[in-house]
């Protein structure tokens, strides 16, 4: 039985996944949907309605929105401190004053460990596209020259004349894909068991009694 993982991503996450050349197990396919927020939700909802996705994978703002509407399993590409440090190193080498911008919530524990970094980093969050544009404009006025974040953050930063550094790493995407494959396979096993039980019940000629422990 085939399985489809729907990657609901946006420009840079899409490019990163394609560069990975992730070795999919036999029978597992990935459908990449390059869309943002409401557009991504519309496509994901339709895929779910048609039963064309066994597991969804997404990140950031897309993942947050999809999690509130989908019933199909959804795996988040999670940001780690390691991801942030990789992006910060690139920005630091270029001599930028840098801000980390994330959706709704700041990166956990970063403020507490800021003193160990060689360079100061400003943390900011956003709630929607308009809020993000206002946030980046304010940061630019405050002397920030580069933003670290997801695809939308990088895109808006570049529109405002700032450098954009993508927050997610290959390792984070690989971990999410591996988790999605495991969830999808487990879901298939449970579905097969349910079909087997239904067949037994449909063709049983005597009564069936089920009890608890």
XYZ file of C-alpha atoms in Angstrom:
213
model
C 0.000 0.000 0.000
C 1.440 3.400 -0.995
C 1.846 6.302 1.387
C 1.981 10.021 0.645
C 3.660 12.675 2.779
C 2.537 16.206 1.949
C 5.273 18.766 2.567
C 3.507 22.096 3.059
C 6.425 24.454 2.640
C 7.470 27.801 1.243
C 10.276 28.850 -1.067
C 13.453 28.226 0.929
C 12.164 25.181 2.789
C 11.111 23.718 -0.556
C 14.578 24.328 -1.997
C 16.239 22.836 1.075
C 14.188 19.649 0.862
C 14.945 19.231 -2.840
C 18.673 19.591 -2.167
C 18.543 16.865 0.480
C 17.637 14.117 -1.981
C 16.073 12.252 0.962
C 16.034 8.457 0.313
C 12.371 7.548 0.639
C 11.418 3.990 1.641
C 9.707 1.884 -0.984
C 6.090 2.899 -1.505
C 6.490 6.306 0.151
C 5.960 9.419 -1.931
C 6.346 13.118 -1.109
C 4.011 15.737 -2.512
C 5.543 19.210 -2.211
C 3.121 22.117 -1.921
C 4.858 25.505 -2.111
C 2.268 27.808 -0.560
C 1.835 30.131 2.394
C -0.755 30.387 5.185
C -4.340 30.517 3.824
C -3.212 29.254 0.407
C -1.409 26.331 2.063
C -4.439 25.613 4.246
C -6.766 25.524 1.232
C -4.567 22.968 -0.544
C -4.014 20.881 2.608
C -7.738 20.793 3.371
C -8.474 19.573 -0.135
C -5.761 16.899 0.073
C -7.224 15.720 3.366
C -10.771 15.693 1.982
C -9.698 13.538 -0.953
C -7.582 11.244 1.232
C -4.479 12.086 -0.792
C -2.145 12.706 2.156
C -1.360 10.275 4.978
C 0.877 12.687 6.889
C 1.592 16.403 6.575
C 4.958 18.043 7.262
C 5.280 21.786 7.754
C 7.082 24.506 9.708
C 6.609 27.881 11.331
C 3.504 29.901 10.562
C 2.210 27.321 8.069
C 2.431 24.545 10.660
C 0.722 26.631 13.318
C -2.222 27.386 11.032
C -2.551 23.839 9.689
C -2.495 22.339 13.185
C -5.707 24.178 14.019
C -7.660 22.802 11.049
C -6.344 19.382 9.981
C -7.254 16.032 11.498
C -4.552 14.139 9.587
C -1.234 13.714 11.476
C 1.002 16.777 11.135
C 4.762 16.761 11.820
C 6.491 20.040 12.569
C 9.985 20.847 11.307
C 11.289 22.091 14.644
C 13.962 24.721 15.089
C 16.846 23.908 17.409
C 19.498 26.081 18.976
C 21.957 24.421 16.611
C 19.954 25.691 13.619
C 20.072 29.208 15.016
C 23.815 29.080 15.674
C 24.516 27.944 12.106
C 22.524 30.852 10.684
C 24.041 33.305 13.168
C 27.554 32.235 12.197
C 26.825 33.088 8.566
C 25.438 36.487 9.510
C 28.336 37.153 11.872
C 30.925 36.381 9.200
C 29.296 39.015 7.011
C 29.507 41.577 9.826
C 25.766 42.053 10.288
C 23.755 43.306 13.228
C 21.274 40.477 13.460
C 17.713 39.851 14.600
C 16.023 36.469 15.015
C 12.361 36.647 13.995
C 10.025 33.728 14.727
C 6.294 33.148 14.488
C 4.390 33.999 17.703
C 6.909 32.460 20.150
C 10.571 33.237 20.735
C 13.201 30.502 20.525
C 13.130 28.840 23.984
C 15.985 29.666 26.368
C 17.813 31.910 23.906
C 17.441 35.016 26.059
C 18.921 33.166 29.044
C 21.983 32.053 27.047
C 22.508 35.279 25.106
C 25.501 36.166 27.272
C 27.506 33.242 25.857
C 27.241 34.543 22.291
C 30.016 36.645 20.818
C 27.594 39.067 19.207
C 24.310 40.611 20.396
C 21.125 39.257 18.840
C 17.694 40.862 18.945
C 14.707 38.514 19.253
C 11.345 39.443 17.756
C 8.097 37.670 16.865
C 5.249 38.252 14.425
C 1.628 37.158 14.133
C 0.852 37.736 10.457
C 2.370 39.161 7.279
C 1.450 42.763 8.079
C 2.908 42.481 11.570
C 6.090 40.981 10.109
C 6.529 43.899 7.709
C 6.103 46.389 10.549
C 8.518 44.441 12.759
C 11.221 44.337 10.091
C 10.784 48.042 9.348
C 11.239 48.868 13.041
C 14.304 46.634 13.309
C 15.849 48.268 10.263
C 15.282 51.689 11.796
C 17.030 50.421 14.905
C 20.154 49.490 12.969
C 19.539 45.805 12.266
C 21.080 44.722 8.934
C 20.155 41.026 8.805
C 17.246 38.805 9.844
C 17.266 35.114 10.673
C 13.982 33.265 10.230
C 11.799 31.159 7.979
C 11.144 31.660 4.284
C 8.664 34.498 4.767
C 11.029 36.339 7.138
C 13.930 36.056 4.703
C 11.742 37.180 1.815
C 10.411 40.241 3.632
C 13.865 41.121 4.965
C 15.309 41.172 1.463
C 12.421 43.330 0.246
C 13.432 45.837 2.919
C 17.090 45.849 1.904
C 18.243 43.539 4.710
C 20.080 40.245 4.468
C 18.030 37.131 5.177
C 19.412 33.911 6.659
C 17.258 30.799 6.624
C 16.730 29.348 10.101
C 16.056 25.694 9.324
C 18.866 23.182 8.794
C 19.088 19.986 6.772
C 19.160 17.998 10.015
C 15.842 19.460 11.187
C 14.142 18.628 7.888
C 15.563 15.093 7.884
C 14.317 14.479 11.431
C 10.833 15.678 10.493
C 10.717 13.483 7.393
C 11.868 10.431 9.343
C 9.175 11.071 11.951
C 6.550 11.487 9.218
C 7.524 8.170 7.625
C 7.255 6.354 10.980
C 3.866 7.915 11.706
C 2.604 7.099 8.222
C 3.699 3.461 8.455
C 2.128 3.103 11.908
C -1.080 4.624 10.563
C -1.118 2.119 7.705
C -0.668 -0.767 10.143
C -3.577 0.423 12.280
C -5.734 0.905 9.191
C -4.949 -2.625 8.005
C -5.879 -4.029 11.424
C -9.156 -2.109 11.391
C -10.016 -3.435 7.929
C -9.176 -6.973 9.047
C -11.424 -6.667 12.100
C -14.224 -5.229 9.980
C -13.936 -8.157 7.554
C -14.093 -10.642 10.442
C -17.188 -8.968 11.855
C -18.894 -8.714 8.478
C -18.500 -12.436 7.778
C -19.072 -13.809 11.286
C -22.151 -16.012 11.642
C -22.228 -16.099 15.422
C -22.470 -13.281 17.928
C -19.301 -11.472 19.019
C -18.781 -10.277 22.578
C -16.020 -7.782 23.444
C -14.944 -7.202 27.031
C -12.494 -4.940 28.787
C -9.793 -6.136 31.208
